[in-house]
Amino acid sequence: MNTPQVAIPAGFQVHVSNIGVKDTTDDFVVIAAGQPVAADGVFTRSRFAGPSVTLSRSHLIDHRARGIVIISKNANVATGPEGIANAAEISRLVAARLGCAASDVVLASTGVIGRQYPMERIIAGCAEVPADLGAPGTGGTDALAAAIGIMTTDTVPKVSQAVIGTGPARVVGIAKGVGMIEPDMATLITVLTTDAELPADELSTIFRRVMDRSFNCVSVDSDTSTSDTAVILASGAAGPVDPSEFEAALAEVAIDLTKQVARDGEGAETLIEVQVTGARDHDQAKRVAKSIVNSPLVKTAVHGADPNWGRVAMAVGKCATDTDIDQDRVIICFGDTEVYPRQLGESDLAALSRYMAGDEVVIAVNLQIGSGVSTVWGCDLTDGYIRINADYTT
Amino acid sequence: MNTPQVAIPAGFQVHVSNIGVKDTTDDFVVIAAGQPVAADGVFTRSRFAGPSVTLSRSHLIDHRARGIVIISKNANVATGPEGIANAAEISRLVAARLGCAASDVVLASTGVIGRQYPMERIIAGCAEVPADLGAPGTGGTDALAAAIGIMTTDTVPKVSQAVIGTGPARVVGIAKGVGMIEPDMATLITVLTTDAELPADELSTIFRRVMDRSFNCVSVDSDTSTSDTAVILASGAAGPVDPSEFEAALAEVAIDLTKQVARDGEGAETLIEVQVTGARDHDQAKRVAKSIVNSPLVKTAVHGADPNWGRVAMAVGKCATDTDIDQDRVIICFGDTEVYPRQLGESDLAALSRYMAGDEVVIAVNLQIGSGVSTVWGCDLTDGYIRINADYTT
């Protein structure tokens, strides 16, 4: 797995601790710059979005933030007025340690829904945030430690980095999330940091464009979280960069994290990449690709290396409102092998089964309607997913 | 399980045999009247609908049919021009035995996708259909035998009957289907028969209304089949009936079969009924109910009797385009127990877990927006589902 030691970009400091939200693993992470910096965030569109999401959305309206607090093992969702008050209090307490306005602190939470925060322990944890965190030497610089601190049922921490152009500016991202993953605006939680200097509006435009073709293209189980949060913070410490080089680096990190999330889906053993081409437009391509990658029957067939490609035809077909999809034009491939309309013999099916037994399965569908394309990522559905989720809170 | 000996209504005869489509279990069923009778059908809206669906849809345009042929263990889907020609040939061969036009024969198929029919065996099977089947004494009268003959991975045959008013006219239905169940117009295959006499247009209106609140309200795995077919045949042998009494009997049979399908979902151990009330309209109620009953995280929580009710909040929340859903108004109950917004204590959670360990779990959500209601049925997601579907064709 991809778990290198990665330093956070210049201009940021990291604080990671265990405050006992659920157990003794790290569960409290603060990433902060030395002063408010250019920032943006995209969030779940869930109608049950939690207080962390609503608070952060309002705090990022000005596209500036000093830092982000991430609490894992408790989502603080469906917790009523008490949950809203608690989120506001945490932002105030951390802001007081950092020496900034509460509105410059972003908050993200992940974990069980419908339980109040253990506020006594969280208040104690906030008090231990280093004063003026973000100023040089006030905290740590280990992005991997932060990635570990935000894990819930993730089996591996997810961190990725890329150099912008020839450097020295970099993009470093961390992410968590293995279930309840069908992001509608972002994945469960990801924090992207860069020491590049960009105007806030340009940062925002590039960030949202990259999110749309990375985290918004992953699905583990079709269940959209109440807590999806993706935040970017740009310290500017490494000076100005070429925007297109920045976008390339940001996309590299975001897509790498997206694939790490898919590969670590709850119980997952196989990464599934679905490429749809020849669609009427991008939206149709993505709708068909999501239909395939979310199909429990496709996912279980991949798990069993069962060469039952007809289930991909089924998943294309169930996009019933796309009446321009014509089964006489559709081409379906697994890897480089066309499975439809070509009729497969027994030896072809055996070869297909061997291909499906690999670590990654690529399913490519050409609708032959237009030029719309989309690539999405997901994972197989295994008895491990059942085991993990049949006994989560108890 | 509900597997009584049930006689087909007056005016119909049944032919059931094994013709060796896949193995030695019954796989070829013909249900026919003695002459063309009032009939209708609703079908999958899949863009990969098979030749059985397209042929039957055209044969039922005149709302008349002599009978239906059901072939199990091979869906004849994604089989190209050869598959289309085979479907037409089967309808001609059976029509020749019955002594009717090919356009009075309806065809339904279920099983693996992407394989050609074993036509030599099917042609031999068609030759053994009794001449003039449907006339008194030409075949059998056992609806249970027909229900057994259309099974694929079903663990139990599904048959149901109801008397219309005080009789003697009855409704008798058979159904099959355990996976790839998210009917868009009907379930995988169900045949409803009655000896009631009704005008074809009235039969059609009532049939479609009942389908919408029965088979169109079940989901096992959110995967819409390419072969969904629901057909009704009314022999008229028992004379005219009161239409509202007929609708009540038809609904009783259809909902009973729907629940049998949900309860026998692949790997299922628990029937889940989701009742949404207080929606803006019926469509919204059904959308929210389907979101809950299809959520893998809700389904696994029910499987594990895990009182993680927050996942129901998540599933309501992910109906993100329903911006009138307000989490401060939503009420969520399991059985008679309110779980949200009420905060549950530890003893409440233990009681909830005991309730969830039962054979049936009712989840009721009141959106408090309007008066739209919908009830849908589904089942838990178990390792049995994974085992069945990871190794289906091989």
CSV table of C-alpha atoms in Angstrom, one decimal, chain A residues 81-354:
chain,number,residue,atom,x,y,z
A,81,PRO,CA,-29.6,21.6,18.6
A,82,GLU,CA,-27.1,20.2,21.1
A,83,GLY,CA,-24.9,18.9,18.2
A,84,ILE,CA,-25.0,22.3,16.5
A,85,ALA,CA,-24.0,24.1,19.6
A,86,ASN,CA,-21.2,21.6,20.2
A,87,ALA,CA,-19.7,22.1,16.7
A,88,ALA,CA,-19.8,25.9,17.2
A,89,GLU,CA,-18.1,25.5,20.6
A,90,ILE,CA,-15.3,23.4,19.1
A,91,SER,CA,-14.5,26.0,16.4
A,92,ARG,CA,-14.4,28.7,19.1
A,93,LEU,CA,-12.1,26.7,21.4
A,94,VAL,CA,-9.6,25.8,18.7
A,95,ALA,CA,-9.7,29.4,17.3
A,96,ALA,CA,-8.8,30.7,20.7
A,97,ARG,CA,-5.7,28.4,20.8
A,98,LEU,CA,-4.7,29.4,17.2
A,99,GLY,CA,-5.4,33.1,17.8
A,100,CYS,CA,-7.9,33.6,15.0
A,101,ALA,CA,-11.6,34.1,14.5
A,102,ALA,CA,-13.8,31.1,15.0
A,103,SER,CA,-15.0,31.7,11.4
A,104,ASP,CA,-11.5,30.9,10.2
A,105,VAL,CA,-11.7,27.4,11.6
A,106,VAL,CA,-13.2,24.6,9.5
A,107,LEU,CA,-14.6,21.4,11.1
A,108,ALA,CA,-15.0,17.8,9.8
A,109,SER,CA,-16.4,14.8,11.6
A,110,THR,CA,-16.7,11.1,10.7
A,111,GLY,CA,-18.0,8.1,12.5
A,112,VAL,CA,-21.3,6.9,14.0
A,113,ILE,CA,-24.5,8.9,13.4
A,114,GLY,CA,-26.9,9.9,16.1
A,115,ARG,CA,-24.6,10.1,19.1
A,116,GLN,CA,-23.6,13.2,20.9
A,117,TYR,CA,-19.9,14.1,21.0
A,118,PRO,CA,-18.1,13.3,24.3
A,119,MET,CA,-17.7,17.0,24.9
A,120,GLU,CA,-15.8,16.8,28.1
A,121,ARG,CA,-13.0,14.9,26.4
A,122,ILE,CA,-13.2,17.1,23.3
A,123,ILE,CA,-12.9,20.3,25.4
A,124,ALA,CA,-9.8,18.8,27.1
A,125,GLY,CA,-8.4,17.9,23.7
A,126,CYS,CA,-8.9,21.4,22.3
A,127,ALA,CA,-7.0,22.8,25.3
A,128,GLU,CA,-4.0,20.8,24.2
A,129,VAL,CA,-3.8,22.3,20.7
A,130,PRO,CA,-0.4,24.2,20.6
A,131,ALA,CA,-0.8,27.9,20.8
A,132,ASP,CA,-0.5,29.7,17.5
A,133,LEU,CA,-0.4,26.3,15.7
A,134,GLY,CA,0.7,26.9,12.1
A,135,ALA,CA,3.6,29.1,13.0
A,136,PRO,CA,7.0,27.4,12.3
A,137,GLY,CA,7.8,24.8,14.9
A,138,THR,CA,4.5,24.9,16.7
A,139,GLY,CA,3.4,21.4,15.7
A,140,GLY,CA,4.5,18.4,13.6
A,141,THR,CA,4.9,18.2,9.8
A,142,ASP,CA,3.9,14.5,9.2
A,143,ALA,CA,1.0,14.2,6.8
A,144,LEU,CA,0.9,10.5,7.3
A,145,ALA,CA,0.2,10.9,11.0
A,146,ALA,CA,-2.7,13.2,10.1
A,147,ALA,CA,-4.0,10.6,7.7
A,148,ILE,CA,-3.8,7.9,10.4
A,149,GLY,CA,-5.6,10.3,12.8
A,150,ILE,CA,-8.7,10.6,10.6
A,151,MET,CA,-9.2,6.9,10.0
A,152,THR,CA,-12.3,5.0,11.1
A,153,THR,CA,-12.8,1.6,9.6
A,154,ASP,CA,-10.1,2.3,6.9
A,155,THR,CA,-7.5,-0.4,6.9
A,156,VAL,CA,-4.8,1.8,5.5
A,157,PRO,CA,-4.1,5.6,5.8
A,158,LYS,CA,-4.5,7.4,2.6
A,159,VAL,CA,-1.9,10.1,1.7
A,160,SER,CA,-0.7,11.3,-1.7
A,161,GLN,CA,1.6,14.0,-2.9
A,162,ALA,CA,2.8,15.6,-6.2
A,163,VAL,CA,5.3,18.3,-7.1
A,164,ILE,CA,3.9,21.2,-9.0
A,165,GLY,CA,5.8,21.6,-12.2
A,166,THR,CA,9.5,21.5,-11.3
A,167,GLY,CA,8.8,22.4,-7.7
A,168,PRO,CA,9.5,23.3,-5.0
A,169,ALA,CA,5.7,23.9,-4.4
A,170,ARG,CA,3.8,20.6,-3.8
A,171,VAL,CA,0.3,19.3,-3.3
A,172,VAL,CA,-0.2,16.9,-0.3
A,173,GLY,CA,-3.6,15.3,0.3
A,174,ILE,CA,-5.0,13.0,3.0
A,175,ALA,CA,-8.3,11.2,2.8
A,176,LYS,CA,-10.4,8.7,4.8
A,177,GLY,CA,-13.5,6.7,3.9
A,178,VAL,CA,-14.3,3.1,3.2
A,179,GLY,CA,-18.1,2.8,3.5
A,180,MET,CA,-21.1,5.1,3.0
A,181,ILE,CA,-19.2,6.2,-0.1
A,182,GLU,CA,-21.1,7.7,-3.0
A,183,PRO,CA,-19.9,11.3,-2.7
A,184,ASP,CA,-22.3,13.8,-4.1
A,185,MET,CA,-20.0,16.8,-3.8
A,186,ALA,CA,-16.9,15.3,-2.1
A,187,THR,CA,-15.8,12.1,-0.4
A,188,LEU,CA,-16.2,11.5,3.3
A,189,ILE,CA,-13.2,13.6,4.3
A,190,THR,CA,-10.2,14.7,2.4
A,191,VAL,CA,-7.9,17.6,3.1
A,192,LEU,CA,-5.7,18.9,0.3
A,193,THR,CA,-2.8,21.2,1.2
A,194,THR,CA,-0.4,23.1,-0.9
A,195,ASP,CA,2.3,25.7,-0.4
A,196,ALA,CA,1.6,27.2,-3.8
A,197,GLU,CA,0.4,30.8,-3.9
A,198,LEU,CA,-2.8,31.2,-6.0
A,199,PRO,CA,-5.6,33.8,-5.9
A,200,ALA,CA,-8.5,32.4,-3.9
A,201,ASP,CA,-10.9,32.5,-6.8
A,202,GLU,CA,-8.5,30.7,-9.1
A,203,LEU,CA,-7.8,28.1,-6.4
A,204,SER,CA,-11.5,27.5,-6.0
A,205,THR,CA,-12.2,27.1,-9.7
A,206,ILE,CA,-9.4,24.6,-10.2
A,207,PHE,CA,-10.3,22.7,-6.9
A,208,ARG,CA,-13.9,22.2,-7.9
A,209,ARG,CA,-13.0,21.1,-11.4
A,210,VAL,CA,-10.6,18.5,-10.1
A,211,MET,CA,-13.1,17.3,-7.4
A,212,ASP,CA,-15.7,16.6,-10.1
A,213,ARG,CA,-13.5,14.1,-11.9
A,214,SER,CA,-11.8,12.5,-8.8
A,215,PHE,CA,-13.7,12.2,-5.6
A,216,ASN,CA,-17.1,12.7,-7.2
A,217,CYS,CA,-16.3,9.6,-9.3
A,218,VAL,CA,-15.9,7.1,-6.6
A,219,SER,CA,-18.5,4.8,-5.1
A,220,VAL,CA,-18.1,2.0,-2.6
A,221,ASP,CA,-21.7,1.2,-1.8
A,222,SER,CA,-24.0,3.9,-3.3
A,223,ASP,CA,-24.7,5.3,0.2
A,224,THR,CA,-24.0,9.0,0.4
A,225,SER,CA,-22.6,10.1,3.6
A,226,THR,CA,-24.0,12.9,5.8
A,227,SER,CA,-20.5,14.2,6.4
A,228,ASP,CA,-18.7,14.4,3.0
A,229,THR,CA,-16.2,17.1,3.2
A,230,ALA,CA,-13.3,18.0,0.9
A,231,VAL,CA,-11.2,21.0,1.9
A,232,ILE,CA,-8.2,22.7,0.2
A,233,LEU,CA,-5.8,25.0,2.0
A,234,ALA,CA,-3.1,27.0,0.1
A,235,SER,CA,-0.4,28.5,2.4
A,236,GLY,CA,1.4,30.4,-0.4
A,237,ALA,CA,4.7,29.7,1.4
A,238,ALA,CA,6.4,28.4,-1.8
A,239,GLY,CA,5.3,31.4,-3.9
A,240,PRO,CA,3.3,31.7,-7.2
A,241,VAL,CA,2.9,28.7,-9.5
A,242,ASP,CA,1.6,28.1,-13.0
A,243,PRO,CA,-2.1,27.4,-12.6
A,244,SER,CA,-2.2,24.5,-15.2
A,245,GLU,CA,0.8,22.9,-13.5
A,246,PHE,CA,-1.0,23.3,-10.2
A,247,GLU,CA,-4.1,21.7,-11.6
A,248,ALA,CA,-2.2,18.8,-13.0
A,249,ALA,CA,-0.5,18.1,-9.6
A,250,LEU,CA,-3.8,18.6,-7.7
A,251,ALA,CA,-5.6,16.1,-10.1
A,252,GLU,CA,-2.7,13.6,-9.7
A,253,VAL,CA,-3.1,13.7,-5.9
A,254,ALA,CA,-6.9,13.7,-5.9
A,255,ILE,CA,-7.2,10.8,-8.4
A,256,ASP,CA,-4.6,8.8,-6.5
A,257,LEU,CA,-6.5,9.3,-3.2
A,258,THR,CA,-9.8,8.5,-5.0
A,259,LYS,CA,-8.4,5.1,-6.1
A,260,GLN,CA,-7.0,4.5,-2.7
A,261,VAL,CA,-10.4,5.1,-1.2
A,262,ALA,CA,-12.0,2.7,-3.8
A,263,ARG,CA,-9.4,0.0,-3.2
A,264,ASP,CA,-9.9,0.2,0.5
A,265,GLY,CA,-13.7,0.0,0.3
A,266,GLU,CA,-15.1,-2.0,3.2
A,267,GLY,CA,-14.3,-5.6,2.6
A,268,ALA,CA,-12.9,-4.8,-0.9
A,269,GLU,CA,-10.4,-7.1,-2.6
A,270,THR,CA,-10.5,-5.7,-6.2
A,271,LEU,CA,-10.4,-2.1,-7.6
A,272,ILE,CA,-13.0,-1.7,-10.3
A,273,GLU,CA,-12.5,1.1,-12.9
A,274,VAL,CA,-15.4,1.7,-15.3
A,275,GLN,CA,-14.7,3.8,-18.4
A,276,VAL,CA,-17.7,4.9,-20.4
A,277,THR,CA,-17.2,6.5,-23.8
A,278,GLY,CA,-19.4,7.5,-26.7
A,279,ALA,CA,-22.1,8.9,-24.5
A,280,ARG,CA,-24.4,11.7,-25.5
A,281,ASP,CA,-22.6,13.9,-22.9
A,282,HIS,CA,-20.5,13.7,-19.7
A,283,ASP,CA,-23.6,13.4,-17.5
A,284,GLN,CA,-24.9,10.4,-19.3
A,285,ALA,CA,-21.5,8.8,-19.3
A,286,LYS,CA,-21.2,9.2,-15.6
A,287,ARG,CA,-24.7,8.0,-15.0
A,288,VAL,CA,-24.1,4.8,-16.9
A,289,ALA,CA,-20.6,4.3,-15.3
A,290,LYS,CA,-22.1,4.8,-11.8
A,291,SER,CA,-24.9,2.3,-12.6
A,292,ILE,CA,-22.3,-0.3,-13.5
A,293,VAL,CA,-19.9,0.4,-10.6
A,294,ASN,CA,-22.7,0.4,-8.1
A,295,SER,CA,-24.5,-2.8,-9.3
A,296,PRO,CA,-24.3,-5.4,-6.5
A,297,LEU,CA,-24.5,-8.1,-9.2
A,298,VAL,CA,-21.5,-6.7,-11.1
A,299,LYS,CA,-19.6,-6.2,-7.9
A,300,THR,CA,-20.2,-9.8,-6.7
A,301,ALA,CA,-19.4,-11.2,-10.1
A,302,VAL,CA,-16.0,-9.4,-10.0
A,303,HIS,CA,-15.5,-10.7,-6.4
A,304,GLY,CA,-16.1,-14.2,-7.6
A,305,ALA,CA,-14.1,-13.8,-10.9
A,306,ASP,CA,-17.4,-15.0,-12.5
A,307,PRO,CA,-17.3,-14.1,-16.2
A,308,ASN,CA,-20.9,-13.2,-16.1
A,309,TRP,CA,-20.6,-10.1,-18.3
A,310,GLY,CA,-24.3,-10.0,-18.9
A,311,ARG,CA,-24.7,-8.2,-15.6
A,312,VAL,CA,-22.8,-5.2,-17.2
A,313,ALA,CA,-25.4,-5.3,-20.0
A,314,MET,CA,-28.1,-5.3,-17.3
A,315,ALA,CA,-26.5,-2.3,-15.5
A,316,VAL,CA,-26.3,-0.4,-18.7
A,317,GLY,CA,-29.9,-1.3,-19.5
A,318,LYS,CA,-31.3,-0.2,-16.2
A,319,CYS,CA,-30.5,3.5,-17.1
A,320,ALA,CA,-34.1,3.3,-18.5
A,321,THR,CA,-34.6,7.0,-18.9
A,322,ASP,CA,-31.7,7.1,-21.4
A,323,THR,CA,-33.8,6.1,-24.2
A,324,ASP,CA,-31.1,6.8,-26.8
A,325,ILE,CA,-29.1,3.8,-25.5
A,326,ASP,CA,-29.4,1.2,-28.1
A,327,GLN,CA,-28.4,-2.3,-27.2
A,328,ASP,CA,-27.5,-2.9,-30.9
A,329,ARG,CA,-24.8,-0.2,-30.8
A,330,VAL,CA,-23.3,-0.8,-27.3
A,331,ILE,CA,-19.8,-2.4,-27.0
A,332,ILE,CA,-18.7,-3.9,-23.7
A,333,CYS,CA,-15.1,-4.8,-22.9
A,334,PHE,CA,-13.3,-6.2,-19.9
A,335,GLY,CA,-9.7,-5.0,-20.1
A,336,ASP,CA,-8.8,-5.4,-23.8
A,337,THR,CA,-11.4,-8.1,-24.4
A,338,GLU,CA,-14.7,-7.4,-26.1
A,339,VAL,CA,-17.4,-9.4,-24.5
A,340,TYR,CA,-20.4,-7.9,-26.3
A,341,PRO,CA,-21.7,-8.0,-29.0
A,342,ARG,CA,-19.0,-10.6,-29.7
A,343,GLN,CA,-20.2,-14.0,-28.6
A,344,LEU,CA,-17.6,-15.6,-26.2
A,345,GLY,CA,-16.6,-19.3,-26.4
A,346,GLU,CA,-15.8,-21.4,-23.4
A,347,SER,CA,-12.0,-20.7,-23.6
A,348,ASP,CA,-12.8,-16.9,-23.8
A,349,LEU,CA,-14.9,-17.2,-20.7
A,350,ALA,CA,-12.1,-19.0,-18.9
A,351,ALA,CA,-9.6,-16.3,-19.9
A,352,LEU,CA,-12.1,-13.6,-18.8
A,353,SER,CA,-12.4,-15.3,-15.4
A,354,ARG,CA,-8.6,-15.3,-15.0
